[in-house]
CSV table of C-alpha atoms in Angstrom, one decimal:
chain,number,residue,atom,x,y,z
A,1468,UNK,CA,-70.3,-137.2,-68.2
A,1469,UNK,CA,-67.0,-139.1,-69.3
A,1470,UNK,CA,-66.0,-139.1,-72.7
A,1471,UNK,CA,-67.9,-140.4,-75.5
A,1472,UNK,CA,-64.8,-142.0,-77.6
A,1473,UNK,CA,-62.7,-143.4,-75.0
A,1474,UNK,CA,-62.9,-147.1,-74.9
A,1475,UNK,CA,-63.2,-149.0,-71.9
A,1476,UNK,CA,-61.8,-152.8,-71.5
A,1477,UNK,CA,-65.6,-154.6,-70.5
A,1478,UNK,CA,-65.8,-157.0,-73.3
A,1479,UNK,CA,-69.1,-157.2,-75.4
A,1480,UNK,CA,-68.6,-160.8,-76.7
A,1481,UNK,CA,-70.0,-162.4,-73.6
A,1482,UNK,CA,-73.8,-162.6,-73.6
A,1483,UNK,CA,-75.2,-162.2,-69.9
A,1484,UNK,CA,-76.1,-165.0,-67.8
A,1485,UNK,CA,-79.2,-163.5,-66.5
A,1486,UNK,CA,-80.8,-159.8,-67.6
A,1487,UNK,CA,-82.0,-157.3,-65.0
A,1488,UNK,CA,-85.9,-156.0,-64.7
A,1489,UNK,CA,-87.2,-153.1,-63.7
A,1490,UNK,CA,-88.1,-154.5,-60.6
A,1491,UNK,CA,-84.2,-154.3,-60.5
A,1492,UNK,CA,-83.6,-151.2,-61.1
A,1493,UNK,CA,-86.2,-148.9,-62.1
A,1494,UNK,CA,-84.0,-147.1,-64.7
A,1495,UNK,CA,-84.8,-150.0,-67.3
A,1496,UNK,CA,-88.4,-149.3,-66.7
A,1497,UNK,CA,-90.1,-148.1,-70.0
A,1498,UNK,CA,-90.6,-144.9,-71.0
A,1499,UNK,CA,-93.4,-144.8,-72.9
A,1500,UNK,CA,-95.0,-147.0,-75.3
A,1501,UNK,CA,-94.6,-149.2,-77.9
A,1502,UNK,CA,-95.0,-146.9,-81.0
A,1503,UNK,CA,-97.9,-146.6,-82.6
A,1504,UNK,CA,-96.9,-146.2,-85.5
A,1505,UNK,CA,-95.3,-149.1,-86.0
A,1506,UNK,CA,-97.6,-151.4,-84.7
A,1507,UNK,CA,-99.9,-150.2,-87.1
A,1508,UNK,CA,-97.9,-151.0,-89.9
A,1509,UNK,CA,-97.4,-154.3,-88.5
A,1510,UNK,CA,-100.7,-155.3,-88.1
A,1511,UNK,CA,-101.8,-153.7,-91.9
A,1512,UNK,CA,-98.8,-155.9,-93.4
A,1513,UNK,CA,-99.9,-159.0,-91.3
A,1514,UNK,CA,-103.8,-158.3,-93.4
A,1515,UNK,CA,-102.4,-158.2,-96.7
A,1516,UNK,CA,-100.2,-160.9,-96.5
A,1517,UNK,CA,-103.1,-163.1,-94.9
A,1518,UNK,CA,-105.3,-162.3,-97.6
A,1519,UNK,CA,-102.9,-162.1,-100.6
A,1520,UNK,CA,-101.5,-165.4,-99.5
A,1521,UNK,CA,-104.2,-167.1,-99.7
A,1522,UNK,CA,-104.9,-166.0,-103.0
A,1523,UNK,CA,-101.6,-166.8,-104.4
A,1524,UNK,CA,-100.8,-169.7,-103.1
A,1525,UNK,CA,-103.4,-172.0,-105.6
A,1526,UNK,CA,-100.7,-173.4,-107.4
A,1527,UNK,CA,-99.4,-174.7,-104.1
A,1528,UNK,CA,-102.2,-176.4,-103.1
A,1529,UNK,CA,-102.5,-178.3,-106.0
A,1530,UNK,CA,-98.8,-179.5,-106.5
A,1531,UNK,CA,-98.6,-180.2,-102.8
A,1532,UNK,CA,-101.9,-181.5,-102.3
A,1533,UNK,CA,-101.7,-179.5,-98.9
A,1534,UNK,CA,-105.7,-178.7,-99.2
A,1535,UNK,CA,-107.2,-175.0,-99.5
A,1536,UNK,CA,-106.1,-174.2,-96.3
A,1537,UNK,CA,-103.0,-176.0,-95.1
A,1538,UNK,CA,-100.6,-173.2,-96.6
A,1539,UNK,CA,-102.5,-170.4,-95.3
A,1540,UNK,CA,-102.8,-172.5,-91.7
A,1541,UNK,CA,-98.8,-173.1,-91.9
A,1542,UNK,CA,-98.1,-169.3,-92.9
A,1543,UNK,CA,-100.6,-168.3,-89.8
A,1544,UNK,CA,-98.1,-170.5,-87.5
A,1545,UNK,CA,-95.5,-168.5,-88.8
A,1546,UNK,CA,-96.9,-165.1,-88.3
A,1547,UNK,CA,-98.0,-166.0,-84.6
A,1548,UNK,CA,-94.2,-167.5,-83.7
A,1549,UNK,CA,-93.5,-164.0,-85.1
A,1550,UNK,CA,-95.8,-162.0,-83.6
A,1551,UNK,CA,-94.1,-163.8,-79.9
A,1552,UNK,CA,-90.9,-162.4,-81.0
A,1553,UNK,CA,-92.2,-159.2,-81.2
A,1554,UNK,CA,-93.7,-159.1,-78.1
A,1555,UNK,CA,-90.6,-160.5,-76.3
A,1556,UNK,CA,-88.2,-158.2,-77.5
A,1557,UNK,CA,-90.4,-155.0,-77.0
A,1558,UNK,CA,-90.2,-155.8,-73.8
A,1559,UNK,CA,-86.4,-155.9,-73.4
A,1560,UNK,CA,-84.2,-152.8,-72.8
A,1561,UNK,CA,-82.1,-152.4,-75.9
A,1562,UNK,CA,-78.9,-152.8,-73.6
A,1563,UNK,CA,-80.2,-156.6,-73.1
A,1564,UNK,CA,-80.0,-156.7,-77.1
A,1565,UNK,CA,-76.7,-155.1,-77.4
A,1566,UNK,CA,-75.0,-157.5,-75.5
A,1567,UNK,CA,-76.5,-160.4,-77.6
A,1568,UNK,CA,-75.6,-158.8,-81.1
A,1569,UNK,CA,-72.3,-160.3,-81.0
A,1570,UNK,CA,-73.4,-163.8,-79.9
A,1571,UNK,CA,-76.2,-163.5,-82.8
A,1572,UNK,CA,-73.8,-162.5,-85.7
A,1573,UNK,CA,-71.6,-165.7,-84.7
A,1574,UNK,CA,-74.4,-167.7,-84.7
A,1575,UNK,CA,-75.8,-166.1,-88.2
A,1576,UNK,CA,-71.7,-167.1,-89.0
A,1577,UNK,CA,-72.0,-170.4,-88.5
A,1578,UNK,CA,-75.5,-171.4,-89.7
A,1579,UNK,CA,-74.1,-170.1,-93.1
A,1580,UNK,CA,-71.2,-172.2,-93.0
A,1581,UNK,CA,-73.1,-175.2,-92.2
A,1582,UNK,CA,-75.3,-174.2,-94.9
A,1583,UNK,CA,-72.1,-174.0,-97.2
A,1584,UNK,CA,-71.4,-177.4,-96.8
A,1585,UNK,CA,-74.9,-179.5,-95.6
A,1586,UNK,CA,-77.4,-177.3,-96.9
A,1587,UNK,CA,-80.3,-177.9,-99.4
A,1588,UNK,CA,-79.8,-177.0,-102.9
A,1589,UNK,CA,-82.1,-174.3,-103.7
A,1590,UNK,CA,-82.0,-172.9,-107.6
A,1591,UNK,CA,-78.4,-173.9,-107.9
A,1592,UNK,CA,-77.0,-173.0,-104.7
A,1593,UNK,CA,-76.9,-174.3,-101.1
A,1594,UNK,CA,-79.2,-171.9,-99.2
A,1595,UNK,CA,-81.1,-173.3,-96.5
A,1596,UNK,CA,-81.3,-176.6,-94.0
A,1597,UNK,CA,-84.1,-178.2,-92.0
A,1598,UNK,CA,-84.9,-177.1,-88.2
A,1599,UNK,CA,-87.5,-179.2,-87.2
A,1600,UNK,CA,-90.5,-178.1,-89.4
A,1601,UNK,CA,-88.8,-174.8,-90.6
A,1602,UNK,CA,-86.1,-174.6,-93.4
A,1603,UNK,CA,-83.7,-171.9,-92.3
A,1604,UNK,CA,-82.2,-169.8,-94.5
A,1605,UNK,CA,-79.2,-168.1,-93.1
A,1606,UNK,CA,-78.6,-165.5,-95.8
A,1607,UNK,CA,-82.0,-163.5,-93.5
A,1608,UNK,CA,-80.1,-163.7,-90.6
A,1609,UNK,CA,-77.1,-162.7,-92.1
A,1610,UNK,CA,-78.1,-159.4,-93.2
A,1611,UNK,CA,-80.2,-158.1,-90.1
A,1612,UNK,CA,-76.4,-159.5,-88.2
A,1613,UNK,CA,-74.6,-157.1,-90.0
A,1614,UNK,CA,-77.1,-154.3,-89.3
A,1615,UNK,CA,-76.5,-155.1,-85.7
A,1616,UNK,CA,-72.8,-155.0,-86.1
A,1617,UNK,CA,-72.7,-151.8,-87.9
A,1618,UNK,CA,-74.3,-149.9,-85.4
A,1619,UNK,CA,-72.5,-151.3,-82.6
A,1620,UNK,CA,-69.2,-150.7,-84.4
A,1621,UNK,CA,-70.5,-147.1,-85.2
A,1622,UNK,CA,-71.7,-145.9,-82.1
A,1623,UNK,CA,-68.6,-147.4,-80.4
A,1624,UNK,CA,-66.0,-145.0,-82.4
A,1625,UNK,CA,-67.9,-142.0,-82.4
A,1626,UNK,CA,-65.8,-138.8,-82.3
A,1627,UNK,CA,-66.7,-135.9,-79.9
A,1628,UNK,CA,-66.7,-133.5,-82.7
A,1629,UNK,CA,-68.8,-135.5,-85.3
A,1630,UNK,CA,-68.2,-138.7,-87.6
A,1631,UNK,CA,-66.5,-140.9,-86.9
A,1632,UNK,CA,-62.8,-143.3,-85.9
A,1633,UNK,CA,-61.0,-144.6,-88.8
A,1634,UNK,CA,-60.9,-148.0,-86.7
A,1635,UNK,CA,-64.9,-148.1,-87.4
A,1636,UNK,CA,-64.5,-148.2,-91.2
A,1637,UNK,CA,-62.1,-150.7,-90.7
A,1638,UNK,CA,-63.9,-152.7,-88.4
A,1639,UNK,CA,-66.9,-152.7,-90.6
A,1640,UNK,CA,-65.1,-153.3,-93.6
A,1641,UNK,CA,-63.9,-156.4,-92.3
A,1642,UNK,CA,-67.9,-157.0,-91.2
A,1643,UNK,CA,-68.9,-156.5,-95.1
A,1644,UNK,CA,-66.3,-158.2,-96.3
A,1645,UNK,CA,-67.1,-161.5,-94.1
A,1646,UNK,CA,-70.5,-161.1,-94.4
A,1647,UNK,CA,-70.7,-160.6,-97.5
A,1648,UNK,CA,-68.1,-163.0,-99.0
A,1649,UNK,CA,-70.3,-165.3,-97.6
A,1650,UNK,CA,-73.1,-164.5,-99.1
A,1651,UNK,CA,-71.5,-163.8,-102.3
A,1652,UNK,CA,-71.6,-167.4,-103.6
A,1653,UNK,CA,-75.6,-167.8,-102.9
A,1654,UNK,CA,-76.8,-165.0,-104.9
A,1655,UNK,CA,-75.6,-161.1,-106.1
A,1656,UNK,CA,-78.6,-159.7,-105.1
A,1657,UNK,CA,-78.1,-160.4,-101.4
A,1658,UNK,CA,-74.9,-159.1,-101.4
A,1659,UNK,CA,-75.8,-156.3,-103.0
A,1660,UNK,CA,-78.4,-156.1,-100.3
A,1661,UNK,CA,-76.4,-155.8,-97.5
A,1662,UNK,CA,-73.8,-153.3,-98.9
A,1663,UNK,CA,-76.7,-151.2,-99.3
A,1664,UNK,CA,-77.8,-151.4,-95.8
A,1665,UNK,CA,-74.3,-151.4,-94.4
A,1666,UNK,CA,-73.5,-147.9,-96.4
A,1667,UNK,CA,-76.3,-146.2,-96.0
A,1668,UNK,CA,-75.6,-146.6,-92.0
A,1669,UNK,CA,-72.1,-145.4,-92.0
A,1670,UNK,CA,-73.6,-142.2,-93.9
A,1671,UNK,CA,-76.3,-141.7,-91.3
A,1672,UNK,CA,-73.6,-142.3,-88.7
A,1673,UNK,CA,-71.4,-139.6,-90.4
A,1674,UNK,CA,-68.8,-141.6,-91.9
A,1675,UNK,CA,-68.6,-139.3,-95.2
A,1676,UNK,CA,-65.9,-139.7,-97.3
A,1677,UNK,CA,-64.2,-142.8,-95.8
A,1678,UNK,CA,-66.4,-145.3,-96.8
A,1679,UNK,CA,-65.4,-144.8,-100.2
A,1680,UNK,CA,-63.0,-147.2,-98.8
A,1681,UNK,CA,-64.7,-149.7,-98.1
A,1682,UNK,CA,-66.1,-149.9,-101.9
A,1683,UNK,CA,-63.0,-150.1,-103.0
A,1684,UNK,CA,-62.0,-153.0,-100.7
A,1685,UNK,CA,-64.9,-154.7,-101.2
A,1686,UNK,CA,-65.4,-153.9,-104.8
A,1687,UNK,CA,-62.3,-155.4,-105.3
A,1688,UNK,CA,-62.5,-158.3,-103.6
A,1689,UNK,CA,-66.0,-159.0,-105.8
A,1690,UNK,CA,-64.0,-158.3,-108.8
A,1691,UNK,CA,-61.4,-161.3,-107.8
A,1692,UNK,CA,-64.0,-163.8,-107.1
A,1693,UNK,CA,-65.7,-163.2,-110.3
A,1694,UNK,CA,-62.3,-163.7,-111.8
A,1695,UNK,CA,-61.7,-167.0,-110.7
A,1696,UNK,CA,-64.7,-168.5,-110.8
A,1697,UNK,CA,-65.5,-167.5,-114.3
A,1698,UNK,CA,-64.8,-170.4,-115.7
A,1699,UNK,CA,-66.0,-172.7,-112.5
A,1700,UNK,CA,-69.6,-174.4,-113.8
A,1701,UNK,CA,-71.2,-174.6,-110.6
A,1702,UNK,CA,-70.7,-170.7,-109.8
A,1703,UNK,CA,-73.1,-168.2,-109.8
A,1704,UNK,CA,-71.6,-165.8,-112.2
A,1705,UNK,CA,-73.0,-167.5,-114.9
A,1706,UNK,CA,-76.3,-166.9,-113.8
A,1707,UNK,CA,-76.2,-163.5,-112.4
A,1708,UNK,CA,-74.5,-162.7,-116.3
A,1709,UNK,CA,-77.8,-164.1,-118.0
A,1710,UNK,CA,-80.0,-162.3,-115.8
A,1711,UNK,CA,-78.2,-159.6,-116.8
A,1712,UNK,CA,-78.7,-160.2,-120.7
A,1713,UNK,CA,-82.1,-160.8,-120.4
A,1714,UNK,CA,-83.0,-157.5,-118.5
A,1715,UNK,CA,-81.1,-155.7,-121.2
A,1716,UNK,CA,-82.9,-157.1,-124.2
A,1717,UNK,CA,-82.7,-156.9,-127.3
A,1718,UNK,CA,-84.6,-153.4,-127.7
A,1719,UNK,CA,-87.6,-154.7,-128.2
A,1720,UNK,CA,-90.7,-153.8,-125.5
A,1721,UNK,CA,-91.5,-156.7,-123.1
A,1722,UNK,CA,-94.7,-156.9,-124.5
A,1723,UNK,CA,-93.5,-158.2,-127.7
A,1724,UNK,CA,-91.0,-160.6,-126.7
A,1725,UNK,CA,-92.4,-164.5,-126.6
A,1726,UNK,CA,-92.8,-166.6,-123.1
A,1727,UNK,CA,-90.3,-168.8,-123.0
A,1728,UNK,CA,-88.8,-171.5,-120.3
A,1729,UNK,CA,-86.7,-168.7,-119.2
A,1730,UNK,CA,-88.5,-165.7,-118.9
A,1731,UNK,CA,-91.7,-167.3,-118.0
A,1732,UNK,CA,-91.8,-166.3,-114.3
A,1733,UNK,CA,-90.8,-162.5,-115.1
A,1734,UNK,CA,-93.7,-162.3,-118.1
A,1735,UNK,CA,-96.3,-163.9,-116.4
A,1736,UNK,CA,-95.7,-161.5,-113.3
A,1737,UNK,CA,-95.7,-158.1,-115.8
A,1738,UNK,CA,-99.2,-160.0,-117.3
A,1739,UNK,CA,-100.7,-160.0,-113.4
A,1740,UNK,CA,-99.5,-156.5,-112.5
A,1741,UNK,CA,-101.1,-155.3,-116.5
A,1742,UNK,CA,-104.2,-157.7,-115.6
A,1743,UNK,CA,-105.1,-155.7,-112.1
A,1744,UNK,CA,-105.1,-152.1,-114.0
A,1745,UNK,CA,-105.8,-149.1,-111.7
A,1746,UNK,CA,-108.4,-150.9,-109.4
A,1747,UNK,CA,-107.9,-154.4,-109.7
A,1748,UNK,CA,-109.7,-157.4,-109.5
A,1749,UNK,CA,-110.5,-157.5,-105.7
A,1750,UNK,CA,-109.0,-159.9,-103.4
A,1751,UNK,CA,-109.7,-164.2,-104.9
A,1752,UNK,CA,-109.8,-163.4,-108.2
A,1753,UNK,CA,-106.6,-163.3,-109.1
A,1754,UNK,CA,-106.0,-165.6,-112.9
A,1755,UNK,CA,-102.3,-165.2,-112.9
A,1756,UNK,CA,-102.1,-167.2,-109.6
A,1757,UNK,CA,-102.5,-170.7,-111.1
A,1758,UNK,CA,-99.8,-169.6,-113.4
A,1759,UNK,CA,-97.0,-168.0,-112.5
A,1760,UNK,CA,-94.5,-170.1,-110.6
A,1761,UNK,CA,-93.3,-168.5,-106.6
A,1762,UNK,CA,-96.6,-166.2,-106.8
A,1763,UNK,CA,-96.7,-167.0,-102.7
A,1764,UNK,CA,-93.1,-165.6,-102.1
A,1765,UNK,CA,-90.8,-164.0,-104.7
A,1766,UNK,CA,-93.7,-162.7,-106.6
A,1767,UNK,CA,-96.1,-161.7,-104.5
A,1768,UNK,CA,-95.9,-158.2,-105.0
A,1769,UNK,CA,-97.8,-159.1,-108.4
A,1770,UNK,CA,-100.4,-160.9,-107.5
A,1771,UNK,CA,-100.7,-157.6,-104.8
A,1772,UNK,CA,-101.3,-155.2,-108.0
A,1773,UNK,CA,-103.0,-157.6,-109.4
A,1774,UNK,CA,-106.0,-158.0,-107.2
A,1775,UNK,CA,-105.6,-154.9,-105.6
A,1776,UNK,CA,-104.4,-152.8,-108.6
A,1777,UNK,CA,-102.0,-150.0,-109.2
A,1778,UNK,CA,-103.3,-147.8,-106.1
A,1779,UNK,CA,-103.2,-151.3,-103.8
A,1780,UNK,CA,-99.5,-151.8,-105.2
A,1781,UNK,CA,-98.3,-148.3,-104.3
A,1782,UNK,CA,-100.1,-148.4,-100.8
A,1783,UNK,CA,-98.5,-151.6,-100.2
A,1784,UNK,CA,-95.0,-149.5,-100.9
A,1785,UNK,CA,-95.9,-146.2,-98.4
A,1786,UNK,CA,-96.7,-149.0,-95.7
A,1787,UNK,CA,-92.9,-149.6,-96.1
A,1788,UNK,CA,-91.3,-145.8,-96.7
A,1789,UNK,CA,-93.6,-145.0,-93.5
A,1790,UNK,CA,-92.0,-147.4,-91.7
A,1791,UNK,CA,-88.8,-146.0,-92.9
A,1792,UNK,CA,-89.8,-142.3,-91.9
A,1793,UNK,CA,-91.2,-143.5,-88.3
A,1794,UNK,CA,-87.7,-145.0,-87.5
A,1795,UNK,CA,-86.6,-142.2,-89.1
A,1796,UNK,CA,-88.0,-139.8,-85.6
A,1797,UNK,CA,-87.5,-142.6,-83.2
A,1798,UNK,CA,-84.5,-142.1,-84.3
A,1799,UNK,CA,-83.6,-138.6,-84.5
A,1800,UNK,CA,-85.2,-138.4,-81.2
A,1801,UNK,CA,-82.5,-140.3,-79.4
A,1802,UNK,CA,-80.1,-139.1,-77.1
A,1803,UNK,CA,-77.4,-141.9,-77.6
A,1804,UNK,CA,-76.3,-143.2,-80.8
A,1805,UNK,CA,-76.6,-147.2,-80.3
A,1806,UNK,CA,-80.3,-146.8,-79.5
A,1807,UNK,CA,-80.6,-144.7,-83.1
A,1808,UNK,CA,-79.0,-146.4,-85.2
A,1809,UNK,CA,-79.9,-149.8,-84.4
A,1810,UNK,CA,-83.7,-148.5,-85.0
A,1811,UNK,CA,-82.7,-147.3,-88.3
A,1812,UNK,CA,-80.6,-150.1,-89.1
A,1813,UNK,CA,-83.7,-152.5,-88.8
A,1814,UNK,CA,-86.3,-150.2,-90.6
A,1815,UNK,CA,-83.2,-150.6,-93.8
A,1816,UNK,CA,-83.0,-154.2,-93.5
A,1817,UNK,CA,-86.9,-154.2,-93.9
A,1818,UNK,CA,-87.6,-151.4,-96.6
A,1819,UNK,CA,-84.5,-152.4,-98.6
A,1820,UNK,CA,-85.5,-155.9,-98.7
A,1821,UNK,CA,-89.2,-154.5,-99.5
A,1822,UNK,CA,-88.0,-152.1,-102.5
A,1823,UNK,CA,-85.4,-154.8,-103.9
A,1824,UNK,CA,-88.2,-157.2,-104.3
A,1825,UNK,CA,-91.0,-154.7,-105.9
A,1826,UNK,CA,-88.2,-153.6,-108.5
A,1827,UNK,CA,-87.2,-157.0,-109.7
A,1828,UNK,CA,-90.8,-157.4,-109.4
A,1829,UNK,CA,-91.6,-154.5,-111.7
A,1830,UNK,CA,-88.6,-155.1,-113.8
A,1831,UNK,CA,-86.9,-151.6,-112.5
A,1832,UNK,CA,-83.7,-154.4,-111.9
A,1833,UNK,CA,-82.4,-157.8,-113.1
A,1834,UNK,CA,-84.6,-160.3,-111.7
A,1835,UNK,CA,-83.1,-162.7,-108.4
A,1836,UNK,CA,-85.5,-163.9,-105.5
A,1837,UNK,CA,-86.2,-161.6,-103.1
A,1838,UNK,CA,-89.3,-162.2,-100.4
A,1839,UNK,CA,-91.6,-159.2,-99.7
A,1840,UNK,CA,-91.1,-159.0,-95.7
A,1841,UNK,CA,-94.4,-160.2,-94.0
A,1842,UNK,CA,-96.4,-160.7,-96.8
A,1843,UNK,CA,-94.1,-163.2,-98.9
A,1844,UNK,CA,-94.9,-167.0,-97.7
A,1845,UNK,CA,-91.7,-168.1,-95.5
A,1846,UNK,CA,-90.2,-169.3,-92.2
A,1847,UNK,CA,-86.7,-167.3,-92.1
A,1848,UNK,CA,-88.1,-164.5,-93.3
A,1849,UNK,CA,-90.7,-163.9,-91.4
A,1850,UNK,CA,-88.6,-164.6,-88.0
A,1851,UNK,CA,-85.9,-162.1,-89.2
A,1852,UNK,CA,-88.9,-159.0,-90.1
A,1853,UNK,CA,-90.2,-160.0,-86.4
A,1854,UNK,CA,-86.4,-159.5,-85.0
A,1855,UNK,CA,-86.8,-156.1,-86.7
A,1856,UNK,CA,-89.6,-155.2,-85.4
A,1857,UNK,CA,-89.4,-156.1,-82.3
A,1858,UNK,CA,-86.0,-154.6,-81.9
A,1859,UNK,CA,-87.8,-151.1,-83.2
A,1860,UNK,CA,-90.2,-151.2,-80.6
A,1861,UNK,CA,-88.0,-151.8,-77.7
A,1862,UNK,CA,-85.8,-148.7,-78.5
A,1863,UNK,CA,-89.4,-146.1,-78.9
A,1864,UNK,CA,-90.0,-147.7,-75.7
A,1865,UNK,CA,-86.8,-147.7,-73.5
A,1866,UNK,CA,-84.2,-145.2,-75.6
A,1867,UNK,CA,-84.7,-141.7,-73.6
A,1868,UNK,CA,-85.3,-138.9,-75.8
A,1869,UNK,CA,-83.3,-135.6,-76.6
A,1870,UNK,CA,-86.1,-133.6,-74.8
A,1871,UNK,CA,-86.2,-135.8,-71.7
A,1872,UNK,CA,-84.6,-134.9,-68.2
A,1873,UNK,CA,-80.9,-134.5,-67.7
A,1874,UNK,CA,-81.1,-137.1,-65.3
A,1875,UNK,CA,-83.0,-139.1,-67.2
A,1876,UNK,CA,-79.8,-138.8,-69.7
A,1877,UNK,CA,-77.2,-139.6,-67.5
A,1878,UNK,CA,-79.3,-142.4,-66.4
A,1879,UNK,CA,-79.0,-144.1,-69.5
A,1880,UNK,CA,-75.4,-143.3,-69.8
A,1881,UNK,CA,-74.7,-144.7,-66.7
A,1882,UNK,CA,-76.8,-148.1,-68.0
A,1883,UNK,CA,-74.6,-148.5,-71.3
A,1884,UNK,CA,-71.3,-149.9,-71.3
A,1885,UNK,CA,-68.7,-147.2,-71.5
A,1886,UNK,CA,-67.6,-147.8,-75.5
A,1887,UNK,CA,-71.0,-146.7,-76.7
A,1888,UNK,CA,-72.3,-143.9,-74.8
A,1889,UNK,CA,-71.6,-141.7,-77.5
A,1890,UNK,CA,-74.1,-138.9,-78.2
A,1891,UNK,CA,-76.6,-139.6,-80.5
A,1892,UNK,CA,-75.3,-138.2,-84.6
A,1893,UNK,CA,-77.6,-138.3,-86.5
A,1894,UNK,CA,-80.6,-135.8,-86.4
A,1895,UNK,CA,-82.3,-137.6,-88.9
């Protein structure tokens, strides 16, 4: 076996022209499965959202005049284009996807720079364009790119005797920092998003103490960007302080506190959650839904608890942490370190994006719009959770496991470009 840190000049910038099949060579055939696991939770999140989007999307129907079933029929479209993605990339080796992950974080790049300039305006900001029928909203593609990235960079610079190269907190530094600088202007919460999902991999990768370093760098450069647009109008500090204010208070309970124009979204969503109780009110009977504005995407989660009450609501969130703790032993099960974190990168960019939105949801955070992957109503959102998923199930079906063969090992050593062949780190 050669050495697991050395780093060999055969570029991974250049997508390949053509991929091979197992017809090919039969070491790219699968090895087992897709997981079942994760195809259950896929299917379970595909019911709820097909039943609780119906339900909340009432006030849609009336304002667009779309009839009783043209959202649901639209957010079915969606789902099955989805659901196409999945089964396309569960049936491509995970060394096809690696060599694509630069090629897709450059393309993530510049739909977000487009978006800078010639996007829509969305809630004071430029967040999304027109792609034929879909409006595109590069901030989802943004965050499951730098997932990608990450675990490239980190399985690249692995060290023989555990953690890992100084030049991969460097290199993904400069990832956060791009990434995120760009989506800084668009909304905190998204930045805040990624960061999480970006740390939390260079922990499971065994980064420790050094990235420490990259919240200083990138603290930092948040801290200077705040500073000079304080005083711009059209920034987003101004908003991101207010939401700040008002999830503070005033000490007074929620309860108490009047609907205004402001707040009305957030009350209205505590009233649904308080209206469904323990057991709820069963799916179509939702009253909040005619209501409370975005009930079909950023506040799904409450028509969830609403109709399906407080038990509904917190089977809704182990559907998610499973998901999590499946990837979790995919993961850990690995013999290389690319296969496993990329698994576990994608489970983060879903369950972090799933718990962000059911805390501003619940009030546990400032409120900010956040879809609830799957379920949430939404084009770019539901392509990106497919990626995910489809990305998890080609690793539990083509990365060979810790238990396998030795030559089924070196196999798979031999298949991956020589930078990342590092032995898997993380014994999740």
């Amino acid at each position: 076996m050669e050495s697991t840190d050395s780093l060999s000049s055969t570029p991974l910038t250049a997508a390949p022209t053509t991929a091979p099949t197992a017809s090919d060579d039969p070491r790219l055939a699968p090895l087992a499965k897709g997981d079942k696991h994760i195809w259950g939770i896929y299917i379970l999140l595909v019911i709820i959202s097909i039943v609780e989007l119906y339900s909340a999307s009432s006030r849609e129907v009336v304002s667009a005049g779309m009839g009783v079933y043209g959202t649901i029929i639209r957010h079915g479209a969606m789902l099955l284009a989805g659901f196409g993605i999945i089964c396309l990339l569960q049936r491509t080796h995970y060394r096809t996807i690696l060599r694509w992950i630069p090629v897709f974080a450059l393309m993530s790049v510049a739909m977000m720079v487009y978006t800078m300039f010639f996007g829509s305006y969305i809630n004071g900001a430029r967040r999304s364009f027109n792609l034929f029928f879909i409006s595109i909203q590069p901030s989802e593609f943004i965050k499951i790119s730098a997932a990608m990235m990450v675990a490239l960079i980190m399985s690249r610079f692995q060290l023989k005797g555990g953690g890992v190269d100084s030049k991969a907190v460097a290199a993904t530094a400069i990832v956060i920092m791009v990434f995120g600088g760009l989506l800084l202007p668009q909304g905190l919460t998204n930045t805040l998003l990624l960061m999480a999902i970006s740390l939390s991999m260079m922990i499971i990768s065994g980064a420790g103490k050094k990235l420490f370093v990259v919240l200083l760098v990138y603290g930092a450069c948040c801290g200077v960007y705040l500073a000079v647009s304080h005083n711009d109008s059209d920034s987003r500090s101004g908003t991101w302080k207010e939401r700040i204010e008002s999830f503070i208070g005033n000490g007074k309970p929620k309860y108490e506190e009047p609907i205004t124009s402001d707040n009305r979204q957030e009350m209205l969503g505590y009233i649904a959650q308080a209206h469904g109780g323990v057991t709820g009110v069963l799916p179509g009977n939702s009253r909040e839904t005619s209501r409370l504005p975005l009930a079909f995407t950023d506040y799904i989660y409450s028509i969830v608890v609403e109709e399906l009450g407080l038990w509904g609501g917190i089977s809704v969130l182990v559907l998610y942490l499973w998901l999590l703790g499946r990837a979790s032993t995919i993961a850990s099960r690995c013999s290389r370190a690319f296969p496993a974190l990329l698994v576990i990168g994608m489970a983060l960019v879903i369950v972090f994006q799933a718990l962000f939105h059911i805390c501003i949801v619940t009030g546990v955070i400032p409120v900010s719009g956040q879809p609830l992957p799957l379920i949430s109503k939404g084009g770019s959102s539901i392509l990106v959770t497919s990626i995910a998923f489809g990305i998890m199930l080609s690793v539990s079906r083509f990365a060979v496991r810790n238990s396998s063969k030795k030559r089924e090992i070196n196999n798979e050593i031999e298949m991956l470009p020589e930078e990342v062949r590092a032995d898997n780190p993380s014994q999740l």
